[in-house]
JSON list of C-alpha atoms in Angstrom, two decimals:
[
{"chain": "R", "resi": 1, "resn": "MET", "atom": "CA", "xyz": [-18.04, -47.26, -50.09]},
{"chain": "R", "resi": 2, "resn": "ALA", "atom": "CA", "xyz": [-20.25, -49.20, -51.59]},
{"chain": "R", "resi": 3, "resn": "ARG", "atom": "CA", "xyz": [-22.19, -48.20, -54.80]},
{"chain": "R", "resi": 4, "resn": "ALA", "atom": "CA", "xyz": [-25.91, -47.58, -54.70]},
{"chain": "R", "resi": 5, "resn": "SER", "atom": "CA", "xyz": [-26.10, -50.99, -55.50]},
{"chain": "R", "resi": 6, "resn": "GLY", "atom": "CA", "xyz": [-24.66, -52.26, -52.23]},
{"chain": "R", "resi": 7, "resn": "LEU", "atom": "CA", "xyz": [-22.00, -54.60, -53.95]},
{"chain": "R", "resi": 8, "resn": "ALA", "atom": "CA", "xyz": [-19.13, -53.47, -52.60]},
{"chain": "R", "resi": 9, "resn": "GLY", "atom": "CA", "xyz": [-16.61, -56.46, -52.49]},
{"chain": "R", "resi": 10, "resn": "ALA", "atom": "CA", "xyz": [-19.06, -58.27, -55.08]},
{"chain": "R", "resi": 11, "resn": "ALA", "atom": "CA", "xyz": [-17.82, -60.29, -58.08]},
{"chain": "R", "resi": 12, "resn": "PRO", "atom": "CA", "xyz": [-17.14, -58.72, -60.77]},
{"chain": "R", "resi": 13, "resn": "GLY", "atom": "CA", "xyz": [-20.17, -60.90, -62.75]},
{"chain": "R", "resi": 14, "resn": "ALA", "atom": "CA", "xyz": [-22.41, -60.23, -59.83]},
{"chain": "R", "resi": 15, "resn": "GLU", "atom": "CA", "xyz": [-21.87, -56.43, -59.93]},
{"chain": "R", "resi": 16, "resn": "ARG", "atom": "CA", "xyz": [-22.34, -56.48, -64.00]},
{"chain": "R", "resi": 17, "resn": "VAL", "atom": "CA", "xyz": [-25.86, -58.45, -63.56]},
{"chain": "R", "resi": 18, "resn": "VAL", "atom": "CA", "xyz": [-27.25, -55.89, -60.94]},
{"chain": "R", "resi": 19, "resn": "ASP", "atom": "CA", "xyz": [-26.32, -52.76, -63.14]},
{"chain": "R", "resi": 20, "resn": "LEU", "atom": "CA", "xyz": [-27.98, -54.31, -65.95]},
{"chain": "R", "resi": 21, "resn": "GLU", "atom": "CA", "xyz": [-30.82, -54.80, -63.35]},
{"chain": "R", "resi": 22, "resn": "GLU", "atom": "CA", "xyz": [-30.46, -51.03, -62.27]},
{"chain": "R", "resi": 23, "resn": "ARG", "atom": "CA", "xyz": [-30.59, -49.61, -65.79]},
{"chain": "R", "resi": 24, "resn": "ASN", "atom": "CA", "xyz": [-34.39, -51.92, -66.55]},
{"chain": "R", "resi": 25, "resn": "TRP", "atom": "CA", "xyz": [-35.60, -50.01, -63.99]},
{"chain": "R", "resi": 26, "resn": "LEU", "atom": "CA", "xyz": [-36.55, -46.49, -65.79]},
{"chain": "R", "resi": 27, "resn": "PRO", "atom": "CA", "xyz": [-37.49, -48.16, -68.53]},
{"chain": "R", "resi": 28, "resn": "ARG", "atom": "CA", "xyz": [-39.85, -50.41, -66.70]},
{"chain": "R", "resi": 29, "resn": "HIS", "atom": "CA", "xyz": [-41.06, -47.89, -64.77]},
{"chain": "R", "resi": 30, "resn": "CYS", "atom": "CA", "xyz": [-42.03, -45.60, -68.05]},
{"chain": "R", "resi": 31, "resn": "ARG", "atom": "CA", "xyz": [-43.94, -49.10, -69.26]},
{"chain": "R", "resi": 32, "resn": "GLY", "atom": "CA", "xyz": [-46.16, -48.84, -65.68]},
{"chain": "R", "resi": 33, "resn": "ASP", "atom": "CA", "xyz": [-44.32, -51.29, -63.74]},
{"chain": "R", "resi": 34, "resn": "THR", "atom": "CA", "xyz": [-44.84, -50.45, -60.29]},
{"chain": "R", "resi": 35, "resn": "ALA", "atom": "CA", "xyz": [-42.46, -51.98, -58.77]},
{"chain": "R", "resi": 36, "resn": "ALA", "atom": "CA", "xyz": [-39.70, -50.69, -60.60]},
{"chain": "R", "resi": 37, "resn": "PHE", "atom": "CA", "xyz": [-39.18, -46.72, -59.11]},
{"chain": "R", "resi": 38, "resn": "PRO", "atom": "CA", "xyz": [-39.54, -48.35, -55.29]},
{"chain": "R", "resi": 39, "resn": "ALA", "atom": "CA", "xyz": [-36.27, -50.26, -55.88]},
{"chain": "R", "resi": 40, "resn": "LEU", "atom": "CA", "xyz": [-34.40, -47.35, -57.64]},
{"chain": "R", "resi": 41, "resn": "LEU", "atom": "CA", "xyz": [-35.64, -45.57, -54.64]},
{"chain": "R", "resi": 42, "resn": "ALA", "atom": "CA", "xyz": [-34.47, -48.00, -52.45]},
{"chain": "R", "resi": 43, "resn": "ALA", "atom": "CA", "xyz": [-31.30, -48.52, -53.58]},
{"chain": "R", "resi": 44, "resn": "TYR", "atom": "CA", "xyz": [-30.31, -44.78, -54.34]},
{"chain": "R", "resi": 45, "resn": "ARG", "atom": "CA", "xyz": [-32.00, -43.23, -50.90]},
{"chain": "R", "resi": 46, "resn": "ARG", "atom": "CA", "xyz": [-29.19, -43.63, -48.55]},
{"chain": "R", "resi": 47, "resn": "PRO", "atom": "CA", "xyz": [-25.86, -42.06, -51.42]},
{"chain": "R", "resi": 48, "resn": "VAL", "atom": "CA", "xyz": [-28.97, -39.08, -52.55]},
{"chain": "R", "resi": 49, "resn": "PHE", "atom": "CA", "xyz": [-29.58, -38.43, -48.98]},
{"chain": "R", "resi": 50, "resn": "GLY", "atom": "CA", "xyz": [-25.85, -38.73, -47.57]},
{"chain": "R", "resi": 51, "resn": "TYR", "atom": "CA", "xyz": [-24.92, -36.01, -50.67]},
{"chain": "R", "resi": 52, "resn": "LEU", "atom": "CA", "xyz": [-27.60, -33.75, -49.46]},
{"chain": "R", "resi": 53, "resn": "VAL", "atom": "CA", "xyz": [-26.21, -33.90, -46.23]},
{"chain": "R", "resi": 54, "resn": "ARG", "atom": "CA", "xyz": [-22.32, -33.50, -47.31]},
{"chain": "R", "resi": 55, "resn": "ALA", "atom": "CA", "xyz": [-23.04, -31.26, -49.75]},
{"chain": "R", "resi": 56, "resn": "GLY", "atom": "CA", "xyz": [-24.25, -28.55, -47.21]},
{"chain": "R", "resi": 57, "resn": "VAL", "atom": "CA", "xyz": [-27.96, -28.47, -47.53]},
{"chain": "R", "resi": 58, "resn": "ALA", "atom": "CA", "xyz": [-29.29, -27.72, -44.77]},
{"chain": "R", "resi": 59, "resn": "GLU", "atom": "CA", "xyz": [-31.27, -29.85, -42.37]},
{"chain": "R", "resi": 60, "resn": "SER", "atom": "CA", "xyz": [-34.86, -28.62, -42.49]},
{"chain": "R", "resi": 61, "resn": "GLU", "atom": "CA", "xyz": [-34.68, -28.33, -46.37]},
{"chain": "R", "resi": 62, "resn": "ARG", "atom": "CA", "xyz": [-33.29, -31.78, -47.22]},
{"chain": "R", "resi": 63, "resn": "ASP", "atom": "CA", "xyz": [-36.22, -33.77, -46.97]},
{"chain": "R", "resi": 64, "resn": "ASP", "atom": "CA", "xyz": [-37.84, -31.38, -49.76]},
{"chain": "R", "resi": 65, "resn": "LEU", "atom": "CA", "xyz": [-34.99, -31.25, -51.54]},
{"chain": "R", "resi": 66, "resn": "PHE", "atom": "CA", "xyz": [-34.86, -35.18, -51.85]},
{"chain": "R", "resi": 67, "resn": "GLN", "atom": "CA", "xyz": [-37.99, -35.31, -52.73]},
{"chain": "R", "resi": 68, "resn": "ASN", "atom": "CA", "xyz": [-37.60, -32.72, -55.64]},
{"chain": "R", "resi": 69, "resn": "ILE", "atom": "CA", "xyz": [-34.64, -35.16, -56.89]},
{"chain": "R", "resi": 70, "resn": "PHE", "atom": "CA", "xyz": [-36.61, -38.07, -56.96]},
{"chain": "R", "resi": 71, "resn": "LEU", "atom": "CA", "xyz": [-39.87, -35.89, -58.64]},
{"chain": "R", "resi": 72, "resn": "LYS", "atom": "CA", "xyz": [-37.12, -34.64, -61.66]},
{"chain": "R", "resi": 73, "resn": "ILE", "atom": "CA", "xyz": [-35.80, -38.25, -61.92]},
{"chain": "R", "resi": 74, "resn": "HIS", "atom": "CA", "xyz": [-39.51, -39.57, -62.33]},
{"chain": "R", "resi": 75, "resn": "ALA", "atom": "CA", "xyz": [-40.20, -36.66, -65.19]},
{"chain": "R", "resi": 76, "resn": "SER", "atom": "CA", "xyz": [-37.10, -37.55, -66.41]},
{"chain": "R", "resi": 77, "resn": "ALA", "atom": "CA", "xyz": [-37.32, -40.88, -66.95]},
{"chain": "R", "resi": 78, "resn": "ALA", "atom": "CA", "xyz": [-38.11, -41.41, -70.65]},
{"chain": "R", "resi": 79, "resn": "ALA", "atom": "CA", "xyz": [-35.14, -39.49, -71.32]},
{"chain": "R", "resi": 80, "resn": "TYR", "atom": "CA", "xyz": [-32.60, -42.02, -69.57]},
{"chain": "R", "resi": 81, "resn": "GLU", "atom": "CA", "xyz": [-30.92, -44.52, -71.95]},
{"chain": "R", "resi": 82, "resn": "PRO", "atom": "CA", "xyz": [-30.86, -48.28, -70.45]},
{"chain": "R", "resi": 83, "resn": "GLY", "atom": "CA", "xyz": [-27.15, -48.53, -72.49]},
{"chain": "R", "resi": 84, "resn": "ARG", "atom": "CA", "xyz": [-26.02, -46.22, -70.14]},
{"chain": "R", "resi": 85, "resn": "PRO", "atom": "CA", "xyz": [-25.08, -46.99, -66.44]},
{"chain": "R", "resi": 86, "resn": "LEU", "atom": "CA", "xyz": [-27.31, -45.29, -64.16]},
{"chain": "R", "resi": 87, "resn": "ALA", "atom": "CA", "xyz": [-25.67, -44.00, -61.19]},
{"chain": "R", "resi": 88, "resn": "PRO", "atom": "CA", "xyz": [-23.86, -40.94, -63.20]},
{"chain": "R", "resi": 89, "resn": "TRP", "atom": "CA", "xyz": [-27.33, -40.19, -64.69]},
{"chain": "R", "resi": 90, "resn": "VAL", "atom": "CA", "xyz": [-29.19, -39.86, -61.26]},
{"chain": "R", "resi": 91, "resn": "PHE", "atom": "CA", "xyz": [-25.72, -38.12, -60.19]},
{"chain": "R", "resi": 92, "resn": "THR", "atom": "CA", "xyz": [-25.91, -35.76, -62.77]},
{"chain": "R", "resi": 93, "resn": "ILE", "atom": "CA", "xyz": [-29.49, -34.44, -61.65]},
{"chain": "R", "resi": 94, "resn": "VAL", "atom": "CA", "xyz": [-28.36, -34.78, -57.73]},
{"chain": "R", "resi": 95, "resn": "VAL", "atom": "CA", "xyz": [-25.58, -32.49, -58.84]},
{"chain": "R", "resi": 96, "resn": "ASN", "atom": "CA", "xyz": [-27.35, -29.87, -60.65]},
{"chain": "R", "resi": 97, "resn": "THR", "atom": "CA", "xyz": [-29.99, -29.66, -58.08]},
{"chain": "R", "resi": 98, "resn": "VAL", "atom": "CA", "xyz": [-27.96, -29.28, -55.30]},
{"chain": "R", "resi": 99, "resn": "ARG", "atom": "CA", "xyz": [-26.09, -26.72, -57.26]},
{"chain": "R", "resi": 100, "resn": "ASN", "atom": "CA", "xyz": [-29.34, -25.04, -58.40]},
{"chain": "R", "resi": 101, "resn": "HIS", "atom": "CA", "xyz": [-30.21, -24.86, -54.45]},
{"chain": "R", "resi": 102, "resn": "HIS", "atom": "CA", "xyz": [-27.15, -23.11, -53.54]},
{"chain": "R", "resi": 103, "resn": "ARG", "atom": "CA", "xyz": [-27.09, -20.60, -56.06]},
{"chain": "R", "resi": 104, "resn": "GLY", "atom": "CA", "xyz": [-27.66, -16.96, -55.45]},
{"chain": "R", "resi": 105, "resn": "ARG", "atom": "CA", "xyz": [-27.51, -17.56, -51.61]},
{"chain": "R", "resi": 106, "resn": "ARG", "atom": "CA", "xyz": [-24.37, -17.87, -49.37]},
{"chain": "R", "resi": 107, "resn": "ARG", "atom": "CA", "xyz": [-24.03, -21.72, -48.24]},
{"chain": "R", "resi": 108, "resn": "SER", "atom": "CA", "xyz": [-25.56, -23.17, -45.31]},
{"chain": "R", "resi": 109, "resn": "PRO", "atom": "CA", "xyz": [-22.87, -23.53, -42.17]},
{"chain": "R", "resi": 110, "resn": "MET", "atom": "CA", "xyz": [-22.84, -27.60, -41.77]},
{"chain": "R", "resi": 111, "resn": "ALA", "atom": "CA", "xyz": [-24.07, -28.68, -38.54]},
{"chain": "R", "resi": 112, "resn": "PRO", "atom": "CA", "xyz": [-22.89, -31.93, -36.76]},
{"chain": "R", "resi": 113, "resn": "SER", "atom": "CA", "xyz": [-25.17, -34.95, -38.78]},
{"chain": "R", "resi": 114, "resn": "ASP", "atom": "CA", "xyz": [-27.68, -35.99, -36.79]},
{"chain": "R", "resi": 115, "resn": "CYS", "atom": "CA", "xyz": [-29.19, -38.87, -39.40]},
{"chain": "R", "resi": 116, "resn": "GLY", "atom": "CA", "xyz": [-28.38, -41.89, -37.92]},
{"chain": "R", "resi": 117, "resn": "PRO", "atom": "CA", "xyz": [-27.87, -44.32, -41.04]},
{"chain": "R", "resi": 118, "resn": "GLU", "atom": "CA", "xyz": [-25.08, -41.74, -41.97]},
{"chain": "R", "resi": 119, "resn": "ASP", "atom": "CA", "xyz": [-22.98, -41.35, -38.92]},
{"chain": "R", "resi": 120, "resn": "PRO", "atom": "CA", "xyz": [-20.05, -43.77, -38.40]},
{"chain": "R", "resi": 121, "resn": "ALA", "atom": "CA", "xyz": [-20.81, -46.61, -36.30]},
{"chain": "R", "resi": 122, "resn": "ASP", "atom": "CA", "xyz": [-18.32, -46.16, -32.93]},
{"chain": "R", "resi": 123, "resn": "PRO", "atom": "CA", "xyz": [-17.80, -49.55, -31.38]},
{"chain": "R", "resi": 124, "resn": "ARG", "atom": "CA", "xyz": [-16.65, -48.83, -28.24]},
{"chain": "R", "resi": 125, "resn": "PRO", "atom": "CA", "xyz": [-19.01, -47.89, -25.77]},
{"chain": "R", "resi": 126, "resn": "GLY", "atom": "CA", "xyz": [-19.45, -44.41, -23.36]},
{"chain": "R", "resi": 127, "resn": "PRO", "atom": "CA", "xyz": [-20.16, -40.81, -24.22]},
{"chain": "R", "resi": 128, "resn": "GLU", "atom": "CA", "xyz": [-16.72, -39.99, -24.05]},
{"chain": "R", "resi": 129, "resn": "ARG", "atom": "CA", "xyz": [-16.27, -41.70, -27.40]},
{"chain": "R", "resi": 130, "resn": "SER", "atom": "CA", "xyz": [-19.62, -40.98, -29.01]},
{"chain": "R", "resi": 131, "resn": "ALA", "atom": "CA", "xyz": [-18.96, -37.33, -28.36]},
{"chain": "R", "resi": 132, "resn": "ALA", "atom": "CA", "xyz": [-15.71, -37.64, -29.84]},
{"chain": "R", "resi": 133, "resn": "ALA", "atom": "CA", "xyz": [-17.11, -39.53, -33.37]},
{"chain": "R", "resi": 134, "resn": "ARG", "atom": "CA", "xyz": [-19.48, -36.70, -33.15]},
{"chain": "R", "resi": 135, "resn": "GLN", "atom": "CA", "xyz": [-16.81, -33.91, -33.11]},
{"chain": "R", "resi": 136, "resn": "THR", "atom": "CA", "xyz": [-14.58, -35.45, -35.69]},
{"chain": "R", "resi": 137, "resn": "LEU", "atom": "CA", "xyz": [-17.65, -35.85, -38.27]},
{"chain": "R", "resi": 138, "resn": "ALA", "atom": "CA", "xyz": [-18.72, -32.13, -37.50]},
{"chain": "R", "resi": 139, "resn": "TRP", "atom": "CA", "xyz": [-15.24, -31.30, -38.25]},
{"chain": "R", "resi": 140, "resn": "LEU", "atom": "CA", "xyz": [-15.02, -32.97, -41.35]},
{"chain": "R", "resi": 141, "resn": "GLU", "atom": "CA", "xyz": [-18.46, -32.02, -42.77]},
{"chain": "R", "resi": 142, "resn": "ALA", "atom": "CA", "xyz": [-16.94, -28.40, -42.31]},
{"chain": "R", "resi": 143, "resn": "ALA", "atom": "CA", "xyz": [-13.80, -29.14, -43.57]},
{"chain": "R", "resi": 144, "resn": "ILE", "atom": "CA", "xyz": [-15.70, -31.08, -46.70]},
{"chain": "R", "resi": 145, "resn": "ALA", "atom": "CA", "xyz": [-18.11, -27.75, -47.07]},
{"chain": "R", "resi": 146, "resn": "ASP", "atom": "CA", "xyz": [-14.84, -25.46, -47.43]},
{"chain": "R", "resi": 147, "resn": "LEU", "atom": "CA", "xyz": [-13.64, -26.94, -50.71]},
{"chain": "R", "resi": 148, "resn": "PRO", "atom": "CA", "xyz": [-13.96, -25.55, -53.64]},
{"chain": "R", "resi": 149, "resn": "GLN", "atom": "CA", "xyz": [-17.42, -26.43, -55.42]},
{"chain": "R", "resi": 150, "resn": "ALA", "atom": "CA", "xyz": [-15.62, -28.54, -58.02]},
{"chain": "R", "resi": 151, "resn": "GLN", "atom": "CA", "xyz": [-13.39, -30.60, -55.36]},
{"chain": "R", "resi": 152, "resn": "ARG", "atom": "CA", "xyz": [-16.28, -31.01, -52.90]},
{"chain": "R", "resi": 153, "resn": "GLU", "atom": "CA", "xyz": [-18.60, -32.72, -55.75]},
{"chain": "R", "resi": 154, "resn": "VAL", "atom": "CA", "xyz": [-15.90, -34.87, -57.47]},
{"chain": "R", "resi": 155, "resn": "LEU", "atom": "CA", "xyz": [-14.52, -36.14, -53.42]},
{"chain": "R", "resi": 156, "resn": "LEU", "atom": "CA", "xyz": [-18.58, -36.58, -52.38]},
{"chain": "R", "resi": 157, "resn": "LEU", "atom": "CA", "xyz": [-19.22, -38.50, -55.46]},
{"chain": "R", "resi": 158, "resn": "THR", "atom": "CA", "xyz": [-16.24, -40.87, -55.03]},
{"chain": "R", "resi": 159, "resn": "ALA", "atom": "CA", "xyz": [-16.06, -41.17, -51.56]},
{"chain": "R", "resi": 160, "resn": "LEU", "atom": "CA", "xyz": [-19.68, -41.18, -50.74]},
{"chain": "R", "resi": 161, "resn": "ALA", "atom": "CA", "xyz": [-21.65, -42.07, -53.58]},
{"chain": "R", "resi": 162, "resn": "GLY", "atom": "CA", "xyz": [-19.21, -45.15, -54.56]},
{"chain": "R", "resi": 163, "resn": "LEU", "atom": "CA", "xyz": [-19.12, -43.74, -58.06]},
{"chain": "R", "resi": 164, "resn": "PRO", "atom": "CA", "xyz": [-15.80, -44.93, -60.40]},
{"chain": "R", "resi": 165, "resn": "GLN", "atom": "CA", "xyz": [-13.89, -41.74, -61.57]},
{"chain": "R", "resi": 166, "resn": "SER", "atom": "CA", "xyz": [-14.91, -42.55, -64.85]},
{"chain": "R", "resi": 167, "resn": "GLU", "atom": "CA", "xyz": [-18.73, -42.39, -64.01]},
{"chain": "R", "resi": 168, "resn": "VAL", "atom": "CA", "xyz": [-17.97, -38.90, -61.83]},
{"chain": "R", "resi": 169, "resn": "ALA", "atom": "CA", "xyz": [-16.61, -37.69, -64.68]},
{"chain": "R", "resi": 170, "resn": "GLU", "atom": "CA", "xyz": [-19.69, -38.25, -66.78]},
{"chain": "R", "resi": 171, "resn": "ALA", "atom": "CA", "xyz": [-21.89, -37.30, -64.45]},
{"chain": "R", "resi": 172, "resn": "LEU", "atom": "CA", "xyz": [-20.24, -33.73, -63.98]},
{"chain": "R", "resi": 173, "resn": "GLY", "atom": "CA", "xyz": [-19.41, -33.72, -67.89]},
{"chain": "R", "resi": 174, "resn": "LEU", "atom": "CA", "xyz": [-15.62, -33.27, -66.98]},
{"chain": "R", "resi": 175, "resn": "PRO", "atom": "CA", "xyz": [-12.70, -34.81, -68.77]},
{"chain": "R", "resi": 176, "resn": "ILE", "atom": "CA", "xyz": [-11.44, -37.75, -66.14]},
{"chain": "R", "resi": 177, "resn": "ASN", "atom": "CA", "xyz": [-8.01, -36.21, -65.87]},
{"chain": "R", "resi": 178, "resn": "THR", "atom": "CA", "xyz": [-9.61, -33.05, -64.38]},
{"chain": "R", "resi": 179, "resn": "VAL", "atom": "CA", "xyz": [-11.84, -35.24, -61.91]},
{"chain": "R", "resi": 180, "resn": "LYS", "atom": "CA", "xyz": [-8.22, -36.91, -60.73]},
{"chain": "R", "resi": 181, "resn": "THR", "atom": "CA", "xyz": [-6.99, -33.44, -60.63]},
{"chain": "R", "resi": 182, "resn": "HIS", "atom": "CA", "xyz": [-9.92, -32.16, -58.54]},
{"chain": "R", "resi": 183, "resn": "LEU", "atom": "CA", "xyz": [-9.88, -35.60, -56.39]},
{"chain": "R", "resi": 184, "resn": "ARG", "atom": "CA", "xyz": [-6.50, -35.05, -55.53]},
{"chain": "R", "resi": 185, "resn": "ARG", "atom": "CA", "xyz": [-6.51, -31.55, -54.61]},
{"chain": "R", "resi": 186, "resn": "ALA", "atom": "CA", "xyz": [-9.31, -32.61, -52.11]},
{"chain": "R", "resi": 187, "resn": "ARG", "atom": "CA", "xyz": [-7.89, -34.88, -50.48]},
{"chain": "R", "resi": 188, "resn": "LEU", "atom": "CA", "xyz": [-4.39, -32.93, -50.02]},
{"chain": "R", "resi": 189, "resn": "ALA", "atom": "CA", "xyz": [-6.86, -30.00, -48.66]},
{"chain": "R", "resi": 190, "resn": "LEU", "atom": "CA", "xyz": [-8.34, -32.32, -46.15]},
{"chain": "R", "resi": 191, "resn": "THR", "atom": "CA", "xyz": [-4.49, -34.02, -45.30]},
{"chain": "R", "resi": 192, "resn": "ARG", "atom": "CA", "xyz": [-3.50, -30.51, -44.24]},
{"chain": "R", "resi": 193, "resn": "ALA", "atom": "CA", "xyz": [-6.42, -29.51, -42.45]},
{"chain": "R", "resi": 194, "resn": "LEU", "atom": "CA", "xyz": [-6.32, -32.60, -40.54]},
{"chain": "R", "resi": 195, "resn": "ALA", "atom": "CA", "xyz": [-2.30, -31.89, -39.61]},
{"chain": "R", "resi": 196, "resn": "ARG", "atom": "CA", "xyz": [-3.30, -28.16, -38.37]},
{"chain": "R", "resi": 197, "resn": "ARG", "atom": "CA", "xyz": [-6.37, -29.38, -36.38]},
{"chain": "R", "resi": 198, "resn": "ASP", "atom": "CA", "xyz": [-4.12, -31.68, -34.77]},
{"chain": "R", "resi": 199, "resn": "ALA", "atom": "CA", "xyz": [-0.68, -29.33, -34.60]},
{"chain": "R", "resi": 200, "resn": "PRO", "atom": "CA", "xyz": [-2.34, -25.66, -34.62]},
{"chain": "R", "resi": 201, "resn": "GLY", "atom": "CA", "xyz": [1.03, -24.05, -34.75]},
{"chain": "R", "resi": 202, "resn": "GLU", "atom": "CA", "xyz": [1.81, -25.97, -37.81]},
{"chain": "R", "resi": 203, "resn": "THR", "atom": "CA", "xyz": [0.78, -23.93, -41.48]},
{"chain": "R", "resi": 204, "resn": "ASP", "atom": "CA", "xyz": [0.66, -25.12, -44.93]},
{"chain": "R", "resi": 205, "resn": "GLU", "atom": "CA", "xyz": [3.74, -24.11, -45.67]},
{"chain": "R", "resi": 206, "resn": "ASP", "atom": "CA", "xyz": [5.37, -26.47, -42.71]},
{"chain": "R", "resi": 207, "resn": "LEU", "atom": "CA", "xyz": [3.43, -29.75, -44.64]}
]
C-alpha cells in the first residue's frame, strides 16, 4: 500500500524528495505559510481516516475524532523536529488519540465500511459480486478488531498506513523486533481465521 505521499513504486530518489517536502510542512505552518497545513491534510486524510475505520471507531464518532487528531497535529506543530520522518510522528498522535478514545469503554462493534474511497474496487460487475466484496470486507474488519491491540496497531500501520516497520516502531515506541513479532502474529491469526471461515469444521490445531 502506498505511503501517505502516494509514492508506491516511485524511484528512491523521488521518494526522498517528497519526504523532505513533507518534513517542511509543519515548520512552514509554524512560520505562517497558509498552504502548508492543507498540504499535510491532503496527504494524510485518507490513511488517517482509514485507520479510524479499521481501528473500530464508530461511524458516528469518526469525523469528530478525525478533526481532533488534526487539531492536535496543529497544536503540536512546533514540537515536530524536521530532521525526523513525518509519518511516524503523525501516527503517534493518531494511535494515542484512538487509544484514549477506546480507553475505559467497550470497543464498538465494527460495521461494514460505507466509505467509498476506502472500499476495495470490484472490477467485476453485478450485485452478487458487490455484496460478496462487502461481506468479505466486513469479515476482515471484524477479524482485525478481534486482534490484540498491539497486533492490530502494528498491522494497521504497516498494511493500511504503509509505514515501514522501522517507522512503526518509532510511532509506537517499540523495539523493531517486537514490531516484527506483532506483525507476524497478526498475519498468522488472520490466516487462521480465514481458514476457519472457509472450513468451519477446522480448529487451530488442525491448521
